[in-house]
Each structure stands twice: as C-alpha cells, then as structure tokens.
XYZ file of C-alpha atoms in Angstrom:
689
model
C -0.001 0.087 0.135
C 1.352 3.239 -0.898
C 1.044 6.286 1.441
C 1.665 9.967 0.160
C 4.671 11.204 2.649
C 4.218 14.746 2.796
C 0.279 13.686 3.817
C 2.430 11.832 6.364
C 4.838 15.012 7.955
C 1.775 17.403 7.942
C -0.107 14.326 10.117
C 2.891 14.489 12.281
C 3.633 18.548 12.522
C -0.152 19.025 13.089
C 0.272 16.501 15.547
C 3.118 18.592 17.918
C 2.411 21.571 16.998
C -1.543 21.845 17.715
C -2.174 22.630 22.078
C -5.136 20.454 21.744
C -3.481 17.429 21.069
C -0.102 18.521 23.208
C 0.307 15.680 25.692
C -0.776 16.693 29.503
C -1.405 14.947 32.934
C -5.260 15.081 31.748
C -4.782 13.166 28.304
C -3.463 10.669 29.774
C -5.541 9.618 32.530
C -8.571 9.573 29.428
C -6.624 7.655 27.413
C -5.989 5.133 30.675
C -10.263 5.045 30.757
C -10.359 3.670 27.259
C -12.077 0.316 26.779
C -9.531 -2.555 26.120
C -10.741 -3.413 22.431
C -9.991 0.844 21.702
C -6.462 0.363 22.843
C -5.518 -2.743 21.173
C -7.490 -0.346 17.353
C -5.402 2.068 18.131
C -1.770 -0.167 18.449
C -3.336 -1.684 15.057
C -3.611 1.086 13.435
C -0.381 2.645 14.795
C 1.314 -0.166 13.742
C 0.384 0.639 10.086
C 1.011 4.145 9.666
C 4.260 3.131 11.426
C 4.868 0.731 8.925
C 3.532 3.311 5.720
C 5.872 5.422 6.738
C 9.166 3.400 6.598
C 8.631 2.507 3.216
C 7.515 6.088 2.044
C 10.711 7.500 3.892
C 12.750 4.471 2.664
C 14.353 4.272 6.409
C 16.445 1.601 5.984
C 20.367 2.227 4.384
C 20.219 -1.239 2.551
C 16.939 0.306 0.103
C 19.093 3.780 -0.387
C 21.101 2.813 -4.082
C 22.644 5.820 -6.257
C 20.404 7.239 -8.427
C 21.473 6.755 -12.335
C 20.621 10.610 -12.578
C 23.545 11.230 -9.812
C 27.020 12.184 -10.874
C 29.968 14.091 -9.246
C 32.311 16.934 -11.188
C 35.271 17.468 -9.800
C 37.189 21.105 -10.114
C 40.480 21.844 -9.593
C 41.942 25.635 -10.001
C 44.716 28.055 -7.964
C 42.010 30.113 -6.972
C 39.748 28.171 -5.345
C 41.365 24.668 -4.424
C 39.414 21.659 -5.707
C 35.963 21.331 -5.209
C 33.652 18.556 -5.883
C 30.019 19.253 -6.922
C 27.022 16.885 -6.369
C 24.439 16.649 -8.632
C 21.793 14.923 -9.499
C 19.581 15.120 -13.785
C 16.019 16.642 -13.347
C 14.896 14.288 -15.886
C 16.045 12.056 -19.046
C 17.758 13.023 -21.849
C 19.713 16.487 -21.820
C 18.004 18.076 -18.540
C 19.347 21.306 -16.192
C 20.990 19.156 -13.357
C 20.575 20.644 -9.913
C 22.785 20.746 -7.241
C 22.945 18.236 -4.032
C 25.847 18.879 -1.990
C 28.976 20.525 -2.642
C 32.700 18.808 -0.945
C 35.166 20.866 -0.557
C 38.996 19.290 1.644
C 36.805 17.020 4.439
C 33.833 18.884 4.192
C 30.476 18.422 2.373
C 28.010 21.303 1.969
C 24.262 20.647 1.758
C 21.831 23.071 -0.518
C 21.415 25.482 2.063
C 24.929 26.460 2.094
C 26.118 29.842 0.296
C 28.775 28.231 -1.463
C 25.663 26.683 -3.967
C 25.324 30.707 -5.015
C 28.844 30.988 -5.904
C 28.930 27.714 -7.817
C 27.225 29.918 -10.250
C 30.082 31.466 -11.505
C 32.768 28.387 -12.098
C 33.340 29.178 -15.457
C 35.218 32.828 -14.348
C 37.797 30.024 -12.656
C 38.017 28.295 -15.568
C 39.038 31.177 -18.335
C 41.555 32.492 -15.736
C 43.298 29.224 -14.512
C 45.719 28.516 -17.969
C 47.149 32.129 -17.561
C 47.293 32.226 -13.467
C 51.597 31.284 -14.285
C 51.932 33.637 -16.862
C 55.040 35.602 -16.402
C 54.177 39.074 -15.695
C 50.884 38.194 -13.896
C 50.850 39.090 -10.135
C 47.081 37.554 -9.283
C 49.207 34.690 -7.666
C 52.176 36.367 -5.835
C 49.955 39.334 -4.636
C 46.937 36.781 -3.166
C 50.094 34.904 -1.344
C 50.933 38.007 0.759
C 47.009 38.271 1.454
C 46.851 35.242 2.666
C 50.488 35.391 4.581
C 48.901 38.339 6.614
C 45.737 37.205 6.898
C 46.767 35.025 8.942
C 48.999 36.993 10.734
C 46.597 39.477 11.633
C 44.702 36.251 13.263
C 47.716 35.167 15.179
C 48.211 38.539 17.155
C 44.523 38.397 17.911
C 44.509 34.971 18.902
C 45.723 34.262 23.181
C 46.830 31.311 24.033
C 45.329 27.758 24.474
C 44.606 27.088 27.019
C 43.300 30.705 28.228
C 42.062 30.263 31.942
C 39.357 32.705 33.062
C 40.258 36.062 34.721
C 38.078 39.068 36.823
C 39.248 41.411 34.474
C 36.474 43.096 32.849
C 36.745 46.686 31.338
C 35.576 50.327 32.572
C 31.563 50.070 33.248
C 30.644 52.527 31.070
C 32.031 50.091 28.784
C 30.684 47.171 30.102
C 27.491 49.128 29.639
C 27.151 49.766 26.100
C 28.202 46.129 25.655
C 25.754 44.319 27.568
C 23.083 47.258 26.035
C 24.123 46.032 22.326
C 23.117 42.263 23.234
C 20.057 43.229 25.544
C 18.406 44.884 22.635
C 19.416 42.724 20.036
C 19.698 39.154 20.041
C 18.669 38.670 23.525
C 15.008 39.898 21.824
C 15.152 36.625 19.458
C 17.408 34.062 21.813
C 15.973 34.147 25.129
C 18.748 33.151 27.275
C 18.356 35.414 30.299
C 15.904 36.375 32.991
C 17.104 40.359 32.440
C 16.148 41.342 35.926
C 17.939 38.640 37.305
C 20.860 39.353 34.835
C 21.021 43.132 35.679
C 20.812 42.196 39.461
C 23.962 39.930 39.400
C 25.278 42.206 36.908
C 25.474 45.756 38.781
C 26.818 43.460 42.097
C 29.882 41.630 40.018
C 31.018 45.202 38.213
C 32.066 46.820 41.844
C 32.475 43.214 43.381
C 36.608 42.619 44.501
C 36.086 38.902 44.116
C 32.901 38.188 41.765
C 31.727 34.583 41.033
C 33.704 33.326 38.198
C 30.572 31.980 36.270
C 28.811 34.771 36.191
C 32.121 36.598 34.795
C 32.658 34.328 32.447
C 28.506 34.720 31.247
C 28.777 38.130 31.200
C 31.773 38.188 29.331
C 30.091 36.361 26.418
C 27.319 38.921 26.286
C 30.064 41.617 26.429
C 32.066 39.744 23.717
C 29.061 39.343 21.213
C 27.967 42.870 21.711
C 31.271 44.334 20.946
C 30.506 43.252 17.396
C 28.013 46.289 17.766
C 30.436 48.857 19.633
C 32.187 50.449 16.742
C 32.513 50.781 12.895
C 35.785 49.121 13.112
C 35.401 46.223 15.662
C 37.919 47.931 17.976
C 37.395 45.447 20.659
C 37.958 42.117 18.395
C 40.933 41.081 19.724
C 39.090 41.297 23.477
C 35.785 39.335 22.366
C 38.560 36.888 21.152
C 40.244 36.260 24.500
C 37.021 36.254 26.238
C 35.710 33.554 23.919
C 38.544 31.499 24.387
C 38.264 31.767 28.497
C 35.311 30.721 28.075
C 35.852 27.785 26.367
C 38.710 26.897 28.356
C 36.588 26.879 31.797
C 33.717 24.825 29.799
C 36.453 22.308 28.997
C 37.433 21.474 32.045
C 36.567 17.810 32.702
C 35.290 17.899 35.854
C 31.698 20.079 35.426
C 29.050 17.312 36.660
C 28.372 19.654 39.857
C 28.023 23.232 37.360
C 25.391 21.200 35.701
C 22.391 23.603 35.849
C 20.729 26.925 34.554
C 23.509 28.747 34.119
C 26.013 26.610 32.833
C 23.300 25.944 29.725
C 23.314 29.488 29.660
C 27.169 29.870 29.340
C 27.244 27.112 26.625
C 24.447 28.704 24.499
C 25.792 32.329 24.830
C 29.316 30.630 23.852
C 27.570 29.124 20.349
C 26.031 32.632 19.600
C 29.509 34.267 20.502
C 31.698 31.814 18.230
C 29.157 32.379 15.272
C 29.727 36.732 15.950
C 33.144 37.223 16.364
C 34.637 34.106 14.240
C 36.157 31.972 16.447
C 35.923 28.588 14.265
C 31.976 29.789 13.544
C 31.574 27.424 11.123
C 31.610 24.866 12.854
C 28.853 25.249 15.468
C 26.935 23.525 13.877
C 28.846 20.683 15.170
C 29.081 22.034 18.747
C 25.599 22.465 18.897
C 24.792 19.196 19.004
C 27.148 18.566 22.080
C 25.208 21.319 23.606
C 21.837 20.024 22.755
C 22.681 16.432 24.431
C 23.687 18.345 27.504
C 19.906 20.207 27.400
C 18.614 16.190 26.907
C 20.750 14.952 29.921
C 19.378 18.060 31.986
C 15.690 16.736 30.956
C 15.150 19.733 29.153
C 13.350 18.248 26.344
C 10.334 16.877 28.739
C 8.069 19.301 29.698
C 8.176 20.978 33.628
C 4.900 19.236 33.545
C 6.228 15.561 33.378
C 9.025 16.848 35.611
C 9.221 17.094 39.650
C 7.250 20.201 40.698
C 9.071 23.551 39.934
C 8.528 26.803 40.509
C 7.156 28.794 37.391
C 10.498 30.708 37.090
C 12.260 27.644 36.691
C 9.702 25.898 34.278
C 9.664 29.006 32.170
C 13.421 29.139 31.971
C 13.675 25.741 30.947
C 11.321 26.299 28.347
C 12.850 29.474 26.986
C 16.517 27.573 27.195
C 14.920 24.524 24.821
C 13.365 26.773 22.510
C 16.488 29.299 21.959
C 18.672 25.518 21.440
C 15.648 24.309 18.877
C 16.112 27.599 16.606
C 20.104 27.419 17.022
C 20.042 24.061 15.860
C 17.511 24.619 12.871
C 20.300 28.176 12.465
C 23.576 26.359 12.224
C 22.062 23.468 9.759
C 20.935 25.952 7.224
C 24.386 27.845 7.642
C 26.682 24.685 8.002
C 24.237 23.031 5.100
C 24.249 20.192 7.568
C 21.013 17.912 8.304
C 19.052 18.711 11.308
C 19.362 16.546 13.819
C 16.451 17.274 16.350
C 13.031 15.531 15.529
C 9.965 16.694 16.796
C 9.307 13.166 17.847
C 12.405 13.594 20.439
C 10.420 16.049 22.575
C 7.592 17.146 24.172
C 8.322 20.578 26.020
C 6.157 23.158 25.249
C 6.578 26.283 23.846
C 7.366 29.406 26.595
C 4.554 31.095 28.282
C 3.642 34.660 26.578
C 5.156 36.167 30.203
C 7.152 39.169 30.026
C 10.710 38.387 32.295
C 9.186 40.512 35.421
C 5.869 38.094 34.974
C 7.436 34.946 35.985
C 9.090 35.966 39.222
C 5.649 36.697 41.003
C 3.590 33.559 42.636
C 0.889 32.085 39.930
C 1.553 34.467 37.179
C -1.105 34.631 34.199
C 0.327 34.498 31.180
C -0.442 37.241 28.412
C -2.908 36.850 25.440
C -1.491 36.277 22.462
C -1.922 40.076 20.572
C -0.745 40.875 23.598
C 2.977 41.740 22.918
C 5.699 40.043 25.183
C 9.583 39.707 26.087
C 9.182 36.412 24.595
C 7.130 37.338 21.158
C 9.392 36.886 18.828
C 10.493 33.881 20.200
C 7.075 32.343 20.158
C 6.590 33.653 16.515
C 9.360 31.874 15.437
C 8.565 28.547 16.962
C 5.138 28.688 15.229
C 7.174 28.004 11.904
C 9.649 25.496 13.329
C 8.181 22.282 12.106
C 7.760 23.575 9.053
C 11.720 25.540 8.955
C 13.000 21.855 10.008
C 11.022 19.778 7.219
C 12.674 22.406 5.270
C 15.826 22.176 5.668
C 15.832 18.208 6.212
C 14.427 18.174 2.647
C 17.462 20.674 1.750
C 19.905 19.138 3.559
C 18.991 15.377 4.106
C 20.212 12.103 2.055
C 17.459 11.130 0.983
C 14.571 13.379 1.160
C 14.811 15.495 -1.899
C 11.955 16.584 -2.928
C 10.574 17.293 -6.545
C 9.719 20.659 -7.807
C 6.022 20.750 -6.879
C 6.652 19.873 -3.664
C 8.729 23.046 -3.446
C 6.179 25.251 -4.902
C 3.777 24.024 -1.808
C 6.593 24.249 0.555
C 7.115 28.014 -0.269
C 2.819 28.822 -0.322
C 2.949 26.859 3.240
C 5.768 29.171 3.754
C 4.024 32.201 2.783
C 0.967 32.176 4.408
C 2.556 30.861 8.121
C 4.442 33.944 7.683
C 1.657 36.295 6.293
C -0.245 34.970 9.903
C 2.556 35.535 12.252
C 3.017 39.164 10.518
C -0.753 39.757 11.256
C -0.550 38.912 15.022
C 2.846 41.393 15.382
C 0.625 44.458 13.430
C -2.486 43.512 15.245
C -0.296 44.009 18.809
C 0.972 47.547 17.634
C -2.130 48.552 16.886
C -3.237 48.058 20.191
C -3.618 51.858 21.792
C -0.473 52.293 24.483
C 0.773 48.153 24.072
C 4.153 48.596 22.907
C 5.068 45.785 19.478
C 8.316 44.381 17.690
C 11.452 46.877 17.313
C 12.868 47.851 13.649
C 15.512 45.236 14.646
C 13.135 42.229 15.283
C 10.941 43.010 12.371
C 14.239 43.155 10.146
C 15.561 39.625 11.727
C 12.444 38.196 11.652
C 11.953 38.996 7.480
C 15.573 37.883 7.669
C 14.527 34.647 8.627
C 11.946 33.967 5.781
C 14.109 35.452 2.726
C 16.616 33.096 3.746
C 14.441 29.901 3.978
C 13.349 30.920 0.547
C 16.187 31.737 -1.053
C 17.579 28.513 0.327
C 14.453 26.301 -0.859
C 14.566 27.445 -4.501
C 18.494 27.428 -4.801
C 18.304 23.859 -6.407
C 16.069 25.037 -9.186
C 18.328 28.018 -9.779
C 20.370 26.783 -12.793
C 17.894 25.005 -14.420
C 15.217 27.937 -14.582
C 18.019 29.860 -16.160
C 17.445 26.864 -19.323
C 14.123 26.188 -18.533
C 10.795 27.773 -18.541
C 9.718 24.995 -16.011
C 10.912 26.291 -12.952
C 10.964 30.350 -14.001
C 9.073 30.881 -10.209
C 12.078 29.776 -8.650
C 14.216 32.279 -10.478
C 11.781 34.773 -9.251
C 11.669 33.774 -5.553
C 15.718 33.538 -5.022
C 16.132 37.113 -6.582
C 13.547 39.035 -5.435
C 14.004 37.199 -2.166
C 17.960 37.834 -2.581
C 17.200 41.725 -2.840
C 14.647 41.961 -0.241
C 17.714 39.978 1.882
C 19.876 43.145 1.174
C 17.757 45.604 2.007
C 16.368 44.135 5.592
C 20.888 44.272 6.530
C 21.302 47.562 4.317
C 18.362 49.640 4.918
C 20.690 52.668 3.655
C 21.241 51.071 0.163
C 20.587 53.840 -2.305
C 17.669 51.111 -3.745
C 15.882 52.331 -0.379
C 16.354 55.695 0.526
C 15.836 57.324 -3.288
C 12.294 55.754 -2.885
C 12.004 57.648 0.866
C 10.213 61.480 1.076
C 13.232 63.697 0.468
C 12.888 65.312 4.023
C 12.251 61.892 6.142
C 14.204 62.189 9.209
C 17.280 59.625 8.907
C 18.124 57.994 12.746
C 20.780 59.087 14.143
C 21.368 56.078 16.353
C 24.351 53.205 14.492
C 22.315 50.337 12.352
C 22.969 47.079 15.199
C 22.081 44.977 11.512
C 24.512 46.397 9.237
C 26.955 46.426 11.784
C 26.541 43.040 12.678
C 27.076 42.138 9.023
C 30.135 44.215 8.527
C 31.844 43.497 11.969
C 30.391 40.185 12.726
C 30.797 36.629 10.940
C 27.543 34.323 11.356
C 24.724 34.284 9.009
C 23.984 38.017 8.512
C 27.231 38.157 6.735
C 27.490 34.801 4.412
C 23.872 35.303 3.627
C 24.608 38.502 2.076
C 27.249 37.058 0.267
C 24.937 34.797 -0.981
C 22.542 37.376 -2.112
C 25.081 39.572 -3.623
C 26.353 35.927 -6.156
C 22.376 35.079 -7.022
C 21.984 38.849 -7.349
C 24.928 38.688 -9.878
C 23.925 35.281 -11.654
C 20.781 36.926 -12.284
C 22.271 39.671 -13.911
C 24.225 37.706 -16.190
C 21.450 35.664 -17.233
C 19.916 38.268 -18.225
C 22.678 39.956 -20.587
C 23.022 36.664 -22.007
C 19.669 36.291 -22.698
C 19.241 39.778 -24.347
C 19.885 39.701 -28.112
C 19.610 43.204 -29.461
C 21.786 45.419 -31.166
C 20.883 48.159 -29.265
C 22.386 49.125 -25.465
C 21.825 46.456 -22.946
C 19.644 47.418 -20.443
C 20.537 46.042 -16.734
C 18.081 46.143 -13.672
C 18.986 48.971 -11.727
C 18.644 47.943 -8.325
C 20.221 44.827 -8.961
C 23.345 46.582 -10.205
C 23.196 49.005 -7.262
C 23.310 45.772 -5.151
C 27.079 44.859 -6.993
C 28.200 48.776 -6.565
C 27.521 48.538 -2.516
C 28.604 44.896 -2.004
C 32.111 46.120 -3.388
C 32.264 48.513 -1.021
C 30.698 46.616 1.657
C 33.145 44.089 1.351
C 36.174 46.084 1.493
C 34.723 47.942 4.589
C 34.888 44.251 6.258
C 38.450 43.677 5.467
C 38.957 47.464 7.015
C 37.318 45.970 10.577
C 39.108 43.060 10.473
C 38.051 40.688 8.378
C 41.565 38.728 6.942
C 39.712 36.597 3.674
C 40.054 38.950 0.770
C 38.772 36.032 -1.325
C 35.124 37.442 -1.267
C 35.891 40.581 -2.372
C 38.385 39.185 -5.224
C 35.562 37.153 -6.365
C 32.830 39.949 -6.150
C 35.320 42.404 -8.359
C 35.494 39.230 -10.986
C 32.151 38.829 -11.322
C 31.389 42.574 -11.229
C 33.908 42.274 -14.095
C 32.727 39.597 -16.328
C 28.944 41.540 -16.160
C 30.522 44.732 -17.613
C 31.781 43.153 -20.342
C 28.879 41.472 -21.275
C 27.799 44.874 -21.055
C 30.214 45.725 -23.465
C 30.717 42.789 -25.962
C 33.025 41.228 -24.700
C 34.462 37.765 -26.614
C 34.943 34.863 -24.898
C 39.249 35.358 -25.541
C 38.650 39.598 -24.468
C 37.658 37.770 -20.897
C 40.787 36.537 -19.742
C 43.121 39.586 -19.897
C 40.325 41.993 -18.305
C 39.842 39.181 -15.485
C 43.717 38.967 -14.646
C 43.795 42.659 -14.630
C 40.908 43.200 -12.426
C 42.206 40.658 -9.946
C 45.834 42.218 -9.496
C 43.953 45.147 -8.677
C 41.615 43.947 -6.345
C 44.303 42.275 -4.626
C 45.986 45.035 -4.280
C 43.654 47.210 -2.656
C 43.111 44.241 -0.074
C 46.802 44.274 0.822
C 47.366 47.878 1.578
C 44.491 47.918 4.260
C 45.401 44.530 5.482
C 49.036 46.044 5.657
C 47.277 49.171 7.823
C 45.371 46.643 10.688
C 49.273 44.322 10.952
C 51.112 45.384 13.383
C 54.573 43.297 13.156
C 55.605 43.989 16.812
C 52.690 42.369 18.258
C 53.561 38.664 16.953
C 56.886 36.510 17.732
C 59.413 35.928 15.617
C 59.285 31.869 16.203
C 55.480 32.456 16.035
C 55.893 33.897 12.115
C 58.526 31.372 10.847
C 56.735 28.324 12.578
C 53.480 30.006 9.819
C 55.512 30.277 6.868
C 56.953 27.168 6.788
C 54.009 25.132 5.242
C 53.326 23.655 1.467
C 53.110 26.227 -1.442
C 50.701 23.801 -2.538
C 48.402 24.575 0.170
C 48.403 28.479 0.166
C 45.348 29.185 -2.080
C 43.106 26.086 -1.501
C 40.437 28.211 1.284
C 37.816 29.460 -0.086
C 35.907 30.369 3.253
C 34.959 33.924 1.484
C 33.698 36.167 4.161
C 34.444 33.761 7.493
C 37.309 34.690 9.020
C 36.433 31.917 12.281
C 38.253 29.058 9.783
C 42.055 28.371 9.569
C 44.472 28.722 7.140
C 47.095 26.388 5.896
C 49.398 29.111 4.568
C 52.812 28.330 2.447
C 55.625 29.938 2.194
C 55.301 33.646 1.562
C 58.341 33.486 -1.018
C 60.625 36.660 -2.695
C 58.026 38.923 -0.271
C 60.856 42.131 -0.300
C 57.858 44.398 1.315
C 57.637 41.934 4.149
C 60.997 39.968 4.454
C 61.516 37.589 7.310
C 64.638 39.787 8.622
C 62.640 42.781 8.858
C 60.186 41.403 10.501
C 63.099 39.563 12.928
C 64.318 43.068 13.638
C 60.971 45.124 14.243
C 60.557 42.334 17.137
C 63.993 42.369 18.124
C 63.173 46.067 19.014
C 60.466 45.702 20.941
C 62.657 43.196 23.479
C 60.547 39.872 21.872
C 63.393 37.443 21.135
C-alpha cells in the first residue's frame, strides 16, 4: 500500500504543533480509561502508520541506491582549490541538473549552504586558470601575500591555549554599552537570560572585588557578542576573542558535573552565539550545537516541566525558553552549515514558553498574556510557530534521501508564505492596540531576514535550471527577489531604498545594529549577504546572456546597485578586521564579467580583463591588511612557524567571508615588502626575542 509522504509528515507536524493535541496529565488519564478494544485498535492503527511511513521515507540503508541521474564533477584551480559538485539530473535526456551538495577538502555542504550561490560562476575560474602562471601576472603572488598577512593578523589576535579565565572586566561605561548592545538585539530573539536577574547580578559583579567566576564568564560572553556592534571598526575584536577563549577553557574542564544547571547551559548557548558572531571557528558551531543539545537532554529540558517533579514557575519557564532557543540554534546552524538538522519533533515534548514578560515569571501564580499582547518572548513564540515547517524544509534540503521535486517545493513555498503572513498579522495587531508596545525595528528585520533566507534556500536548487527551462521560472523570480529583500533588510540605507524615501524624511542618528553585525561580525548575517549578492549577480549575468539586441543592453538598476554596494561593503569588512580577501576578490571578478558582457566582449577578451581586475582588487586588499597588521605584536618564532607549510595549500581555502576558519598557508616567497629579516628586526626592537 502506498502512502503520500507529505500528508504523513503534515499529520505528524499537526500532532506536535496543535495545542489541542499536546500531551497533558489529563490526556494520560483519559487514555487509560479507554476500553481494551479501543486500545488494541489504536495500537494496530499506529503499527500500520509506522510501516507506511517507513516505506515512504526509505528509512533502511539497504534500500538506498544511487540514482542513475546522480553524478559528481570535480574542479581544481589555483584560486579556489578543489571542489566536487554532487548534482542530479531532473529528468531524462539533456534536462538541467541541480546541485545536491558541494564537497571541499573534508567538508560536505548541503543545498542550503551559501557556496551553492557562488557555484554559478565557476566558469570565471576556468577562464583565467590557464593564465595564472604566466610571466608578468602578479595575481597569485599578491594573493599569497594577502593570505600570509591574514594569518599573521589572526595570530596577533589569538591568545595562547588554554586561556584561563580572569576577573578582569572593562570600565563600567564600556561594559554598559556592550551589555545594552546584546540585550536590545540577540536577547530579544534568542531568549537565554532572565533580564531582571541578570541586571541585578551584573550590577553587583561589576563592583565586586572577588566576583563569582561563572557569572563573569557569562558576562564576558554577553559583552563579546555586544562588541560586534560597539563601533564601525570592531576595535574590541581581540578582546572579544580572548573572552571566548576564556569561556571555552572554563567549559572544557573535565570535572563539570557539579556545574550542571541553568547558568551552565546559558553559558554554553552564549558561547555558541559568540563564536558565530565574533568568528572563532564559527563555521563549526553546528557540530558543537549538537553537543549542547545533548547536554540539555541530559538535564531533561526536552521533557516539559509538567512531566517532571514540581518546580517553580520561574524554573519551568526558563527551561522552556532555553530549550526553545536550542531548537532555533540547531535549525539556524543546520541551514548555515548545509548539514541536516539532527533534532525531530518526536524527540521532545517541551511546550513553547508561556507569553510572559520577564518580570511576570518572578511572581507567584502568574497568568500568561493573551496572544495579541506583545511580551518579551513574542518573537521567540513567532519563530516557534513556524518551527515544524522550517525544520521540514531544512531536512529536505540537507538530508540524504529526503529531496523533493519541484511541485513539492512550490507547495512548501506556499505554506511558508501563508504561515509568515499569519505571524505578521498577529504582530501588527499587537502594534495597533492603543498604548501597547510592539516589535522593534531590529526584531521585524530579523524575522523577515529568516523567512527570506528559507525561501532562497528552498528554491536555490532549481535556480540554475531556471536559467535554461521556463518550467522553473518561479524559482528564478523567488531567488532574485528574496535575495534583493535580504540585502535591503540588512542594509536599509542602500540607495535602492533611500531613493524612494521622502526627501525630507529624518534619518535615525543611532547606529544600525544589523548592518554592523554584517560588517563587523560573522555568521549568518555575513554569509547570507554574500550569498544574496552572488545570486543577484547570477541573475544579471543571465539577463545579459539572454538578451538579443543590437542596441544598448539594459540592466535592472536595483540589482546593479546591490553589486556596487557590495564591493564597498566587502572592503569595509576588511577594514573592520576581516582577513580573508577572497570574497571581495571574487565579487570584483563577477562584476568585471558582467561589465564585459554589457560591453559585448568575446570569450577571448575576458581572461586579460579578469586578471587585471584580480590584480587591482588584491592590491587594494593588501593595502588594507598592511594597515591592520602590527608586526611588533607577533613573535619571530610564531611568524617563522607560519611560513614553513607547503606552498600547494596557499590558496586552497575558500571560506570567503568567514574569518574563523583555519588558514593553511605556504611560504610567502620573495616578499620584499615584508621580509623575515625585517620582521625579526621589528620583533627584536620590541624586546620579544
């Protein structure tokens, strides 16, 4: 007997999201009072459904066989290293193919990973690869210098390991700003702290001579996240990295059983967020998130407090909030890393947090606010309502065998849009109530950013095919428009939006937290912005290639403006401490290709133009890196150690805009601009050798 998989999944989802079917103590009693015949009938029916679901989802590894339409193509270049693209033909014959995964070094990235957007421009690497080693071409030499300098800059920021925690804190006026930065941004989305309790402990700790070290660790992680929004140049980057290393050292101690509690879990969650934002191995946070979820399960947070020994309302609500945050982080890091989400709706029965303000859960017998009243957890609840559907999307994108066809993709698109529309209407009702508060501008933009991110990822597998087949034209439209909206959400000051504003509209003097996070921080705001840029560039390139005209070639001005803005933004990221220049370099090459298409260049004219553009872009990056590098802060031993690895690994890293990734660099070669002798002299002058 065949069963429709999507309807089965919908049934399971409804069972876990509908309040009327949520497990309660009364439900258990009523079940026990059922007749033996009814119970046997239910057991038989459950067995039938389990068998049907097993057949529909191909759960047994023995049934998994490679598709005849599945293939792997490998590309190697000096600029990008070696990539293997795992693709599948959509139909028989010469139908378009879609990318299912990309493998680089030892990592496999699923369909939601940002690298799938960059793959649209692989032909640029093919065009210039034969010319990279020609005499008179400085592209590889300058890139090697940039890579070596980038590693040296990272070295001067990174403390030695292990990094024992200390009680040292910044001046109170600085700490107040960092804490406020965190509380008005991430804490409004990912509920981790009970703000009144945190503020009380913060005030007592900042003045104490011998504060509690566990709270100091928690406070430093809060400030590390807030430091990414402190100023335009991320002046506290090195300090934030040290705070994260201190927390990592403290949590890595083998004897931690006595620490198991709410605060210990809060520290782990804040450490995940801080690593992403500051860029301390941020690309590997998805792996660590699984460990933290296991820690939470060990503490019973996957079980609703109703099924645990009696506890206070404060404790019960904090457990629900932390579990809710972990679910969101698991889903977010899954989309970011391109890895399958490892949680399921069947692995927990913890209900969503109650609609309480923080002050309310501290009193006896609090009553949750109605749904149309905006509270401190309203944004978390909005995301939780869409969690089952977003979880399903992440699984079909990054899972092993759950890939869906185009019709199912369009159906999921419709469900996500309908769900988001309902959430927006609820939040708008909150704002229209007289005297009631509503979501902040940051909260509104984050929610929109999340949904556009899912729409882009959902349709991205069919984006390449949509360039060749009109059948997938809807995916092309969705990806282009969602990418444009993502860019405008992160950078609302873009000329695309400001040109449409009233001429005398006042501008806010306050810094834009989201824009600063994208420029100074790392993680999803940076990588999703990069992905949106390259997808927009792919659309522009296709428009030019499709157009057959003897007259001037027209481009969508809004899309073209994004590319110009993105080049400026990438340079600003390097000024703020980014050490990997490949994002800016590749974007310059893409823009040059589009410019060449607009000017009607032949294929033979592109290599020289692209190589010249590469050299100019690298020269600009090198100048910025030299300005950020302080030779006196790196010991000669460490500098020598970094210059003795194989040259073949010099340019194989392709992490674009993620500074948390390790660099494996070769010898800098004949760098007369910064010889080892001059570095040794500088280090010696500082008394470091």
